[in-house]
Amino acid sequence: MRQRSLIAITAALAAGALTLTACGSRDEDGGGSDSNGGDTTVVIGVDAPLTGDLSALGLGIKNSVDLAAKTANKEKTVEGITFKVEALDDQAQPSSGQQNATKLVADKDVLGVVGPLNSSVAESMQKVFDDAKLVEVSPANTNPALTQGTKWNGGEKARPYKSYFRTATTDAIQGPFAAQYVFNDAKKKSVYVIDDKKTYGAGLAATFTEEFKKLGGKVVGTQHIDPDTKDFSAVATQVKSSGADVVYYGGEYPQAGPLSKQIKAAGAKIPLVGGDGIYSADFIKLAGASGTGDLATSVGAPVEDLPSAKEFVSSYKAAGYKEAYEAYGGYSYDSGWAIIEAVKKVVEDNDGKLPDDARAKVTEAMQGVSFDGVTGKVSFDEYGDATNKQLTVYSVEGGTWKPVKSGTYEG
Amino acid sequence: MNELPQQLVNGLLLGSMYGLVAIGYTMVYGIVQLINFAHGEIFMTGAFGALTVYLYVLPDGTTMWIALPLMLVGAIFVAVTVAVGAERFAYRPLRTAPRLAPLITAIGLSLALQQAVWAWYPNAKSARTFPQIEGGPFEIGSVTIQTGDVFLFIAAPISMAVLAYFVMKTRTGRGMQATAQDPDTAKLMGINTDRIIVVAFALGAAFAAVGGLAYGLKYGQIDFRMGFILGLKAFTAAVLGGIGNIYGAMIGGVVLGLAETMATAYIADVPGMSQLGGQSWANVWAFVLLILVLLFRPQGLLGERVADRA
């Protein structure tokens, strides 16, 4: 019996190890709340994946918010207030995100949080922030349910949390926007749809599929992949034999890159199309040379092309951050700046001081925030969604993402 | 198009990789009854060893036909060094301790190795691209075989043949068999069991290193976490084949690889199963298979019922 019980213990330990790696959290910048020069310090929290597969995007978010805070301090945007950024790592895990939310709520100096990157992580954080009336502005969450409730698709829109805002547009328009481009502009009529079953990926794939069918396109196959594996050969073989002329993938670049590569290796020379989750330089690295021609939609117009963004790009470079600002840099800067604007309003309304119920006041002020940001006009509608609904299609050409078409989706 | 032959090849390739790693689990277990949970990380360090040779030892632009054998040497060198070091410093001091102690050490070591690569290998915080063998894919009928997979197709059977020769024909190999049967009596017969155990760790690591190189060539990228899931799969393959049996490890790997691939490709087509198919369910079906085998053949596919020693 000894041997078999050993295997049982081992199996239990293996399960334990799985959970352990899932909830370990590594914090960078413990960060306290020291005041300097008699100023009041306001902390802007950041929650994003700073390590792991999605860290490229996460670090871009952190740096961009940091830049917003530094700019506000330098320009003395809010008299008497010094902004400080405290960034926590959620490793793209909802459980870590919730822990971080609790931590940020406990720090009384935190008056607003930028993040997270993943819609699934946002789901676990919303209530924690809302209970504390702490405002959260996400630069990247695109799942419609976060602002419009789970029944958003049935026409019953209801905002679940008053403290949640986002500067990114939603998949309710990103998926259909991609479908219109693929069907009308790229002239692809049969699609193979793959997703990773996560909140973001599955939602995006669903809105894409619906619009693609409505336009008259054919869905010749669907698959759900396990984001923990790298072997997609069985799926790639199915894509090839389905005869599809395009693949739509709802998910993120760590899987999308290898998936694109393996589909092409299987002999299906068709483009892979995805959402903002694959719009990263790392996708191109992972997809390799065969990824040329793959497409991604992303929120907003290309940051480099907007006149309002020139200054952001140059000051980001001047600040000397090690990592690129990536897909959400502009949105993160605007999210951070929205918090700064809200704090400014609250302080001005209270004779230059922070009121006692600063958090609730900042959340209230956020609803009315309106300014010209990096990504265009920043303001929020009655659900907390960005009023700016611009999207862009990018294509992999010569090893980088090249904007192909910008537009506003109209249902 | 009939995709069955292609799917069989896909499964065979995936399974061969599981098998190469499973050999290490099974050999160490056969001799010291320890499930070396750090073995998946030894596979990972092997892959990084091969990458290191390519990036930092060889001159830029070395053709893969010259680089490949040297990368293999680098992979084996790194993996064997890590495994022998682990045996010497993490497991040997605990050899007389209760069995749970080295098992927990193994899990600790697994995390430590992952974090070490994460922290100290240049740019290893996300995936690193791995050099590829040039040349297009080969078409055999309706089956496409990638250049990178050719290595795995050749390396897996050769590895098995070398292993079989070593265990059956050499003195050290026979010593391993004797130690596996009864370490105390083997010692009395003049076998240096400490040395045999080191050899078992080293051999297992060498095959894991071959697997690590094959992984890099197949997927074009490696990362610090690649050994974790693959290690669990290889352990499953070892149990499936009959832990302690080296042929069982290879067969268990192939069966597991085929099961996953078939589940991905065909379960959704079975009437009433459309919700339970697809690649996201492949692991579930692999473990259902494992449970079934363990229920009806607890010793695994090729395992023998042995009298309990303790």
XYZ file of C-alpha atoms in Angstrom:
721
model
C 0.000 0.000 0.000
C 2.866 2.296 0.725
C 3.578 3.035 -2.904
C 0.044 3.808 -3.848
C -0.505 6.135 -0.913
C 2.662 7.922 -1.947
C 1.159 8.542 -5.354
C -2.012 9.842 -3.712
C -0.025 12.250 -1.541
C 1.926 13.291 -4.569
C -1.200 14.033 -6.533
C -2.554 16.117 -3.661
C 0.729 17.999 -3.455
C 0.682 18.581 -7.178
C -2.745 20.159 -6.866
C -1.412 22.233 -3.990
C 1.528 23.368 -6.062
C -0.820 24.437 -8.840
C -2.809 26.668 -6.524
C 0.357 28.003 -4.896
C 1.792 29.263 -8.140
C -1.560 30.764 -8.995
C -1.834 32.933 -5.933
C 1.712 33.914 -5.169
C 2.086 37.618 -5.525
C 5.238 39.542 -5.948
C 4.962 43.151 -5.084
C 7.193 45.786 -6.451
C 7.501 49.191 -4.914
C 6.107 48.578 -1.453
C 5.671 52.324 -1.386
C 4.542 54.194 1.705
C 2.947 57.583 2.012
C 5.642 59.965 3.068
C 4.688 63.571 2.641
C 7.194 66.100 1.438
C 7.362 69.806 2.074
C 4.074 70.018 3.940
C 2.172 68.948 0.814
C -0.613 66.440 0.959
C 0.287 63.219 -0.793
C -2.321 61.521 -2.912
C -1.518 58.013 -4.010
C -2.730 56.711 -7.344
C -2.802 52.934 -7.207
C -1.949 50.826 -10.218
C -2.929 47.199 -10.613
C -1.585 45.349 -13.642
C 0.408 42.222 -14.474
C 3.984 43.356 -13.830
C 5.422 39.872 -14.163
C 4.544 36.881 -16.299
C 3.288 36.509 -19.823
C 1.398 39.807 -19.991
C 4.017 41.897 -18.210
C 4.914 43.852 -21.358
C 1.440 45.418 -21.371
C 1.336 45.753 -17.592
C 4.646 47.570 -17.301
C 3.540 49.948 -20.060
C 0.478 50.792 -17.968
C 2.511 51.340 -14.802
C 5.038 53.613 -16.495
C 2.376 55.689 -18.229
C 0.502 56.355 -14.991
C 3.803 57.193 -13.357
C 4.428 59.713 -16.140
C 0.998 61.287 -15.567
C 1.701 61.685 -11.843
C 5.165 63.157 -12.473
C 3.751 65.591 -15.021
C 1.059 66.725 -12.587
C 3.643 67.231 -9.846
C 5.940 69.177 -12.126
C 3.218 71.411 -13.507
C 1.581 71.778 -10.091
C -1.743 70.803 -11.661
C -3.348 70.515 -8.245
C -2.031 73.148 -5.805
C -0.786 71.600 -2.561
C -1.074 68.009 -3.715
C 1.787 65.700 -4.600
C 0.843 62.594 -6.537
C 2.544 59.314 -5.938
C 2.078 56.018 -7.736
C 1.886 52.678 -6.005
C 1.917 49.757 -8.428
C 0.861 46.245 -7.464
C 1.335 43.104 -9.530
C -1.762 40.997 -10.230
C -0.034 38.477 -12.537
C -3.234 38.536 -14.604
C -4.881 36.462 -11.842
C -8.293 37.484 -10.473
C -7.344 36.262 -6.984
C -4.207 38.418 -6.855
C -6.181 41.345 -8.237
C -8.679 41.100 -5.409
C -5.901 40.942 -2.807
C -4.320 44.022 -4.338
C -7.667 45.822 -4.310
C -8.019 45.114 -0.593
C -4.508 46.393 -0.011
C -5.147 49.600 -1.941
C -8.415 50.210 -0.116
C -6.613 49.873 3.221
C -4.170 52.653 2.301
C -6.055 55.851 3.138
C -3.888 57.960 0.838
C -5.087 56.101 -2.239
C -7.785 58.174 -3.915
C -7.957 56.395 -7.245
C -6.706 53.276 -8.982
C -5.709 52.706 -12.584
C -6.151 49.166 -13.821
C -6.388 46.310 -14.236
C -5.444 44.979 -17.654
C -7.693 41.915 -17.723
C -11.480 41.997 -17.650
C -11.516 38.814 -15.571
C -9.330 40.500 -12.962
C -11.569 43.602 -12.988
C -14.565 41.411 -12.188
C -12.940 40.344 -8.927
C -11.928 43.882 -7.950
C -15.007 45.964 -8.735
C -16.968 45.205 -5.579
C -14.000 45.745 -3.253
C -13.463 49.227 -4.678
C -17.143 50.062 -4.835
C -17.667 49.182 -1.153
C -14.860 51.582 -0.274
C -16.157 54.191 -2.776
C -12.687 54.188 -4.302
C -12.656 55.098 -7.966
C -11.160 52.661 -10.469
C -10.340 53.642 -14.043
C -9.277 50.873 -16.364
C -7.280 51.695 -19.473
C -7.752 48.251 -20.977
C -10.843 46.298 -19.871
C -13.102 45.774 -22.835
C -15.736 43.350 -21.558
C -19.119 45.123 -21.830
C -20.576 43.447 -18.722
C -18.209 45.396 -16.467
C -20.107 48.641 -17.023
C -23.434 47.542 -18.448
C -24.242 44.459 -16.396
C -24.355 40.835 -17.461
C -27.532 41.359 -19.492
C -26.021 44.069 -21.722
C -26.614 42.027 -24.818
C -30.329 41.595 -24.170
C -30.908 45.330 -24.088
C -31.196 45.552 -20.305
C -28.234 47.719 -19.534
C -27.660 48.392 -15.856
C -24.514 49.780 -14.338
C -23.387 47.452 -11.550
C -20.740 49.639 -9.885
C -20.731 53.420 -9.709
C -17.011 53.592 -8.916
C -15.838 51.813 -12.076
C -14.836 53.736 -15.198
C -12.784 52.942 -18.267
C -11.055 54.846 -21.010
C -11.041 51.836 -23.376
C -13.948 51.000 -25.630
C -15.770 47.724 -25.240
C -15.872 44.411 -27.079
C -19.496 45.152 -27.890
C -18.020 47.410 -30.550
C -14.540 45.914 -30.954
C -15.759 42.477 -32.071
C -18.278 43.787 -34.625
C -15.766 46.377 -35.864
C -13.340 43.537 -36.619
C -16.105 41.510 -38.271
C -16.986 44.411 -40.572
C -13.379 44.912 -41.560
C -12.761 41.205 -42.192
C -15.951 40.765 -44.219
C -16.205 44.062 -46.096
C -12.610 45.218 -46.506
C -10.534 42.032 -46.380
C -13.246 40.063 -48.251
C -12.929 36.953 -46.102
C -16.138 34.973 -46.059
C -15.496 31.874 -43.930
C -13.994 32.080 -40.475
C -12.736 29.635 -37.864
C -13.360 31.093 -34.392
C -11.096 30.222 -31.453
C -11.153 31.613 -27.912
C -9.493 30.974 -24.566
C -12.773 30.806 -22.577
C -11.738 33.769 -20.420
C -14.036 36.750 -19.816
C -12.268 38.874 -22.387
C -11.575 36.269 -25.055
C -14.920 34.509 -25.051
C -16.814 37.830 -25.025
C -14.852 39.169 -27.946
C -15.254 35.975 -29.975
C -18.996 36.022 -29.346
C -19.552 39.619 -30.498
C -17.361 39.007 -33.544
C -19.242 35.838 -34.491
C -22.628 37.482 -34.169
C -21.759 40.387 -36.462
C -19.894 38.183 -38.953
C -22.923 35.937 -39.351
C -25.205 38.951 -39.677
C -23.091 40.230 -42.551
C -23.469 36.906 -44.342
C -20.184 35.241 -43.414
C -19.863 31.583 -42.522
C -18.409 30.155 -39.322
C -16.816 26.876 -40.404
C -15.566 25.782 -36.996
C -15.046 26.791 -33.382
C -12.500 25.758 -30.771
C -11.719 26.700 -27.192
C -8.106 26.468 -26.176
C -6.429 25.985 -22.841
C -4.207 29.036 -22.196
C -1.772 26.929 -20.162
C -0.570 24.826 -23.070
C 1.652 25.616 -26.005
C 0.707 22.678 -28.205
C -2.033 23.772 -30.581
C -1.163 21.304 -33.342
C -4.478 19.454 -33.108
C -6.396 22.728 -33.397
C -4.164 23.909 -36.245
C -4.858 20.708 -38.169
C -8.588 21.265 -37.740
C -8.295 24.834 -38.981
C -6.473 23.627 -42.063
C -8.989 20.933 -42.922
C -11.941 23.275 -42.295
C -10.955 25.324 -45.354
C -11.527 28.625 -43.528
C -9.986 31.695 -45.140
C -9.446 33.561 -41.857
C -9.102 32.698 -38.161
C -10.548 34.902 -35.433
C -8.950 34.505 -32.010
C -10.467 35.900 -28.820
C -7.666 36.002 -26.292
C -4.206 37.361 -25.597
C -0.848 37.338 -27.341
C 0.986 34.658 -25.289
C -1.328 32.085 -26.886
C -2.172 33.960 -30.077
C 1.480 34.105 -31.203
C 2.183 30.351 -31.019
C -1.320 29.643 -32.330
C -0.751 31.785 -35.435
C 2.611 30.137 -35.983
C 1.271 26.597 -35.638
C -1.718 27.268 -37.897
C 0.605 28.470 -40.640
C 2.948 25.555 -40.012
C 0.028 23.166 -40.435
C -0.347 24.515 -43.957
C -3.218 26.976 -43.596
C -1.781 30.206 -45.013
C -4.565 32.397 -43.679
C -4.412 35.465 -41.452
C -5.213 35.351 -37.763
C -7.328 38.255 -36.521
C -7.623 39.258 -32.882
C -8.510 42.111 -30.569
C -6.397 44.510 -28.540
C -5.211 41.542 -26.463
C -2.893 40.483 -29.270
C -1.900 44.026 -30.273
C 1.567 43.838 -28.759
C 5.104 43.697 -30.085
C 5.434 40.368 -28.299
C 2.779 38.845 -30.551
C 5.002 39.496 -33.558
C 7.979 38.000 -31.749
C 6.042 34.850 -30.878
C 4.269 34.428 -34.206
C 7.549 34.664 -36.090
C 7.995 35.452 -39.758
C 4.838 33.606 -40.786
C 2.769 36.082 -38.749
C 3.037 38.747 -41.457
C -0.466 39.720 -42.510
C -2.076 38.897 -39.175
C -4.537 41.538 -38.014
C -5.547 43.096 -34.721
C -8.100 45.668 -33.755
C -7.277 48.035 -30.949
C -9.099 50.739 -29.118
C -8.680 54.311 -30.279
C -6.604 55.792 -33.060
C -2.899 54.952 -33.245
C -1.270 56.985 -30.493
C 1.639 58.011 -32.709
C -0.714 59.625 -35.250
C -2.715 61.790 -32.890
C -1.424 65.336 -32.498
C -2.480 65.216 -28.845
C -0.216 62.219 -28.338
C 3.021 63.677 -29.723
C 3.792 65.246 -26.382
C 3.057 61.997 -24.543
C 5.353 60.019 -26.805
C 8.197 62.491 -26.476
C 7.906 62.899 -22.698
C 7.654 59.122 -22.286
C 10.913 58.813 -24.181
C 12.454 61.647 -22.165
C 11.465 60.002 -18.880
C 13.694 57.071 -19.854
C 11.467 54.137 -18.976
C 13.009 50.764 -19.708
C 9.840 49.288 -21.200
C 7.697 50.511 -24.089
C 4.280 52.083 -23.352
C 2.694 49.316 -25.475
C -0.967 49.139 -26.501
C -2.468 50.870 -23.457
C 0.086 53.593 -22.718
C -2.049 56.470 -23.944
C -5.141 55.126 -22.232
C -3.239 54.579 -19.002
C -1.930 58.116 -19.049
C -5.465 59.393 -19.652
C -6.842 57.155 -16.882
C -4.268 58.509 -14.461
C -4.955 62.042 -15.628
C -8.710 61.563 -15.179
C -8.049 60.753 -11.525
C -5.833 63.831 -11.237
C -8.563 66.000 -12.798
C -11.170 64.561 -10.425
C -8.921 65.200 -7.422
C -8.347 68.728 -8.688
C -12.080 69.404 -8.850
C -12.656 68.036 -5.364
C -9.818 70.098 -3.905
C -10.985 73.273 -5.652
C -14.538 72.765 -4.416
C -13.242 72.382 -0.869
C -11.146 75.569 -0.602
C -7.859 73.973 -1.627
C -7.909 71.111 0.827
C -8.877 67.462 0.597
C -12.280 66.854 2.223
C -12.761 64.068 4.793
C -14.792 61.934 2.430
C -12.329 62.492 -0.389
C -12.834 59.053 -1.954
C -16.566 59.410 -2.402
C -16.131 62.943 -3.702
C -13.477 61.893 -6.221
C -15.709 59.084 -7.489
C -18.543 61.573 -7.880
C -16.311 64.084 -9.649
C -15.089 61.432 -12.085
C -18.506 61.293 -13.726
C -18.136 64.893 -14.814
C -14.493 64.796 -15.858
C -13.822 66.055 -19.354
C -10.485 67.007 -20.879
C -8.392 66.634 -24.008
C -6.211 63.633 -23.359
C -3.579 61.709 -25.215
C -6.172 59.578 -26.972
C -8.586 62.391 -27.757
C -11.458 63.752 -25.712
C -11.768 61.929 -22.375
C -15.160 61.807 -20.694
C -17.529 59.123 -19.455
C -21.128 58.211 -20.255
C -23.811 57.119 -17.800
C -22.302 53.620 -17.568
C -18.753 54.787 -16.930
C -17.693 53.929 -20.474
C -15.499 56.181 -22.532
C -17.454 58.441 -24.859
C -14.652 58.132 -27.391
C -15.505 55.057 -29.462
C -12.708 55.014 -31.991
C -11.067 51.806 -33.144
C -8.204 50.925 -35.459
C -7.271 47.833 -37.448
C -3.560 47.023 -37.446
C -1.678 44.572 -39.628
C 1.721 42.916 -39.111
C 4.007 44.256 -41.831
C 7.766 44.007 -41.795
C 7.938 43.026 -38.158
C 5.756 45.792 -36.710
C 2.092 46.679 -36.354
C 1.010 49.092 -39.108
C -2.329 50.893 -38.824
C -4.590 49.914 -41.721
C -7.899 51.558 -41.004
C -9.269 53.778 -38.259
C -12.912 54.404 -37.720
C -15.829 54.655 -35.384
C -18.121 51.695 -35.205
C -21.761 52.376 -35.829
C -24.155 49.548 -35.148
C -9.564 16.363 -46.261
C -9.070 13.421 -43.982
C -7.241 14.853 -41.010
C -6.882 11.639 -39.002
C -3.323 10.752 -40.140
C -2.180 14.296 -39.344
C -3.817 14.192 -35.920
C -2.150 10.854 -35.191
C 1.213 12.362 -36.057
C 0.431 15.399 -33.873
C -0.390 13.115 -30.959
C 2.657 10.960 -31.517
C 4.945 14.000 -31.473
C 3.396 15.465 -28.344
C 3.510 12.027 -26.723
C 7.161 11.460 -27.599
C 8.018 14.646 -25.779
C 6.041 13.574 -22.706
C 7.806 10.219 -22.920
C 11.298 11.712 -23.000
C 10.582 13.636 -19.806
C 8.674 10.738 -18.209
C 11.780 8.522 -18.354
C 13.413 10.694 -15.709
C 10.433 10.435 -13.359
C 10.211 6.711 -13.769
C 13.913 5.918 -13.367
C 14.355 7.960 -10.229
C 11.168 6.529 -8.780
C 12.214 2.990 -9.693
C 15.446 3.320 -7.764
C 14.826 5.640 -4.819
C 10.992 5.711 -4.710
C 11.138 9.490 -4.995
C 8.879 11.473 -7.285
C 11.253 14.174 -8.391
C 8.878 17.050 -8.919
C 11.739 19.275 -9.956
C 12.207 17.124 -13.051
C 9.999 19.393 -15.161
C 12.365 22.242 -14.285
C 15.352 20.116 -15.247
C 13.692 19.809 -18.647
C 13.330 23.598 -18.656
C 16.957 24.281 -17.678
C 18.005 21.889 -20.451
C 16.157 24.009 -22.989
C 17.779 27.156 -21.605
C 21.147 25.412 -21.739
C 20.668 24.809 -25.453
C 19.615 28.432 -25.977
C 22.654 29.663 -24.057
C 24.981 27.700 -26.325
C 23.329 29.158 -29.408
C 23.211 32.747 -28.197
C 26.299 33.193 -26.080
C 28.777 30.486 -27.080
C 28.474 30.057 -30.832
C 29.291 32.908 -33.214
C 26.281 34.708 -34.700
C 24.705 33.077 -37.719
C 26.055 29.587 -37.128
C 24.037 27.202 -39.261
C 21.742 24.910 -37.333
C 23.401 21.798 -38.738
C 26.545 22.693 -36.823
C 24.780 24.366 -33.909
C 22.327 21.571 -33.185
C 24.757 18.922 -31.882
C 26.511 21.547 -29.764
C 23.166 22.764 -28.412
C 22.325 19.185 -27.525
C 25.599 18.895 -25.636
C 24.889 22.195 -23.862
C 21.362 21.122 -22.956
C 22.532 17.805 -21.546
C 25.413 19.430 -19.690
C 23.198 21.984 -17.948
C 20.365 19.558 -17.158
C 22.706 16.875 -15.826
C 24.596 19.390 -13.703
C 21.367 20.689 -12.192
C 20.010 17.179 -11.588
C 23.207 15.828 -10.039
C 23.500 18.961 -7.914
C 19.904 18.548 -6.771
C 20.537 14.910 -5.888
C 23.681 15.730 -3.963
C 22.464 18.760 -2.040
C 18.684 18.437 -1.839
C 17.827 14.747 -1.876
C 20.815 12.771 -0.537
C 20.737 14.417 2.911
C 17.105 13.321 3.172
C 17.525 9.764 1.954
C 16.706 8.240 5.334
C 14.045 10.818 6.187
C 10.330 10.001 5.846
C 9.277 9.950 2.213
C 7.226 13.085 2.444
C 10.314 15.194 3.210
C 12.141 14.762 -0.128
C 8.828 15.154 -1.944
C 8.285 18.562 -0.377
C 11.910 19.422 -1.077
C 11.318 18.525 -4.714
C 8.405 20.934 -4.981
C 10.439 23.655 -3.296
C 13.306 22.995 -5.661
C 10.943 23.164 -8.618
C 9.782 26.648 -7.638
C 13.332 27.733 -6.812
C 14.628 26.691 -10.230
C 11.768 28.484 -11.989
C 12.402 31.661 -10.041
C 16.152 31.419 -10.562
C 15.713 31.369 -14.346
C 13.057 34.085 -14.101
C 15.326 36.328 -12.073
C 18.758 35.706 -13.546
C 18.479 34.567 -17.146
C 18.615 37.606 -19.465
C 15.130 38.665 -20.623
C 13.525 35.455 -19.377
C 10.581 37.201 -17.693
C 8.500 36.444 -20.745
C 9.023 33.861 -23.484
C 12.349 33.799 -25.339
C 12.483 32.875 -28.989
C 14.383 29.723 -29.831
C 16.439 29.231 -33.010
C 14.732 27.219 -35.722
C 16.011 24.697 -38.237
C 15.827 26.164 -41.731
C 13.924 24.449 -44.507
C 10.292 23.964 -45.312
C 7.955 21.317 -43.994
C 7.890 17.824 -45.464
C 4.698 16.497 -46.995
C 4.101 12.774 -46.794
C 0.711 12.150 -48.339
C -1.727 14.292 -46.382
C 0.653 14.571 -43.437
C 2.812 17.643 -42.903
C 5.904 17.310 -40.754
C 7.747 20.443 -39.635
C 11.522 20.594 -39.825
C 11.639 21.162 -36.075
C 9.622 18.020 -35.478
C 12.037 15.886 -37.467
C 14.486 16.204 -34.593
C 11.910 14.825 -32.158
C 10.976 12.000 -34.520
C 14.588 10.900 -34.747
C 15.684 11.680 -31.202
C 12.888 9.862 -29.353
C 13.479 6.338 -30.739
C 17.278 6.728 -30.627
C 17.039 7.820 -26.993
C 14.938 4.773 -26.196
C 17.379 2.446 -27.952
C 20.358 3.946 -26.123
C 18.523 3.656 -22.827
C 17.528 0.053 -23.420
C 21.080 -0.870 -24.368
C 22.458 0.892 -21.312
C 20.090 -0.688 -18.835
C 20.218 -4.208 -20.277
C 23.803 -4.573 -21.464
C 26.133 -2.445 -19.375
C 27.434 -3.172 -15.906
C 26.090 0.075 -14.512
C 22.717 -0.614 -16.108
C 22.503 -4.025 -14.509
C 23.558 -2.414 -11.253
C 20.592 -0.083 -11.630
C 18.239 -2.991 -12.074
C 19.663 -4.689 -9.013
C 19.400 -1.530 -6.914
C 15.825 -1.041 -8.068
C 14.955 -4.568 -6.961
C 16.560 -4.401 -3.548
C 18.980 -1.638 -2.595
C 20.234 -3.310 0.585
C 21.088 -6.625 -1.025
C 22.599 -4.800 -3.990
C 24.878 -2.977 -1.587
C 25.911 -6.256 0.014
C 26.781 -7.572 -3.430
C 29.265 -4.760 -3.839
C 27.214 -2.328 -5.890
C 27.904 1.303 -5.109
C 24.278 2.359 -4.726
C 25.137 6.035 -4.230
C 26.781 6.034 -7.618
C 23.849 4.184 -9.186
C 21.421 6.792 -7.862
C 23.519 9.622 -9.288
C 23.579 7.813 -12.639
C 19.783 7.474 -12.580
C 19.362 11.209 -11.946
C 21.901 12.071 -14.634
C 20.365 9.774 -17.249
C 16.865 11.059 -16.573
C 18.155 14.614 -16.896
C 19.877 13.838 -20.190
C 16.618 12.592 -21.716
C 14.752 15.580 -20.298
C 17.372 17.796 -21.970
C 16.730 16.106 -25.317
C 13.039 16.809 -24.693
C 13.787 20.427 -23.809
C 15.700 20.970 -27.038
C 12.891 19.282 -28.986
C 10.362 21.601 -27.296
C 12.321 24.687 -28.313
C 12.651 23.496 -31.906
C 8.981 22.533 -32.091
C 7.377 25.630 -30.589
C 10.048 28.212 -31.370
C 9.998 29.663 -27.856
C 10.831 28.661 -24.315
C 9.985 30.256 -20.974
C 10.719 29.733 -17.318
C 7.389 28.056 -16.662
C 7.474 25.591 -19.548
C 8.516 22.707 -17.285
C 5.662 22.950 -14.846
C 2.684 21.751 -16.871
C 4.828 19.525 -19.059
C 6.388 17.982 -15.959
C 2.965 17.184 -14.533
C 1.974 15.633 -17.863
C 5.162 13.582 -17.989
C 4.572 12.409 -14.425
C 1.075 11.399 -15.494
C 2.560 9.554 -18.453
C 4.962 7.725 -16.143
C 2.115 6.643 -13.859
C 0.010 5.689 -16.869
C 2.752 3.504 -18.278
C 3.568 1.968 -14.927
C 5.906 4.040 -12.808
C 9.329 2.415 -12.512
C 9.141 0.883 -15.984
C 11.223 2.730 -18.589
C 9.361 1.357 -21.603
C 6.137 2.159 -19.791
C 7.192 5.803 -19.570
C 7.529 6.089 -23.334
C 4.319 4.183 -24.007
C 2.459 6.152 -21.348
C 3.687 9.375 -22.973
C 2.535 8.356 -26.419
C -0.847 7.167 -25.129
C -1.324 10.451 -23.262
C -0.292 12.560 -26.261
C -2.617 10.662 -28.564
C -5.476 10.858 -26.046
C -5.138 14.643 -25.775
C -4.963 15.147 -29.510
C -7.868 12.835 -30.254
C -9.967 14.469 -27.539
C -9.261 17.900 -29.033
C -10.101 16.810 -32.534
C -12.991 14.422 -32.173
C -14.801 14.453 -28.812
C -16.922 17.422 -29.842
C -18.221 15.386 -32.811
C -19.627 12.653 -30.587
C -23.374 13.253 -30.242
C -24.226 14.966 -26.972
C -20.602 15.789 -26.184
C -20.258 19.079 -28.032
C -19.960 20.960 -24.736
C -17.146 18.704 -23.526
C -14.914 18.784 -26.572
C -12.189 21.061 -27.777
C -8.676 21.745 -26.709
C -9.672 23.334 -23.413
C -11.019 19.928 -22.367
C -8.000 17.901 -23.513
C -6.511 17.771 -20.018
C -9.776 16.581 -18.554
C -9.891 13.640 -20.955
C -6.237 12.850 -20.349
C -6.914 12.585 -16.623
C -10.115 10.609 -17.129
C -7.980 8.118 -19.030
C -5.448 8.062 -16.201
C -8.141 7.420 -13.597
C -9.620 4.617 -15.687
C -6.259 2.936 -16.073
C -5.519 3.281 -12.370
C -8.946 1.871 -11.467
C -8.674 -1.217 -13.611
C -4.903 -1.641 -13.778
C -3.472 0.168 -10.773
C 0.086 -0.788 -11.651
C -0.192 1.112 -14.968
C -0.060 -0.215 -18.496
C 3.321 -1.962 -18.307
C 3.903 -1.968 -14.562
C 4.291 -5.206 -12.690
C 2.623 -5.944 -9.430
C 5.508 -5.932 -7.013
C 5.490 -7.022 -3.433
C 5.593 -4.009 -1.174
C 8.936 -3.631 0.386
C 8.092 -1.602 3.452
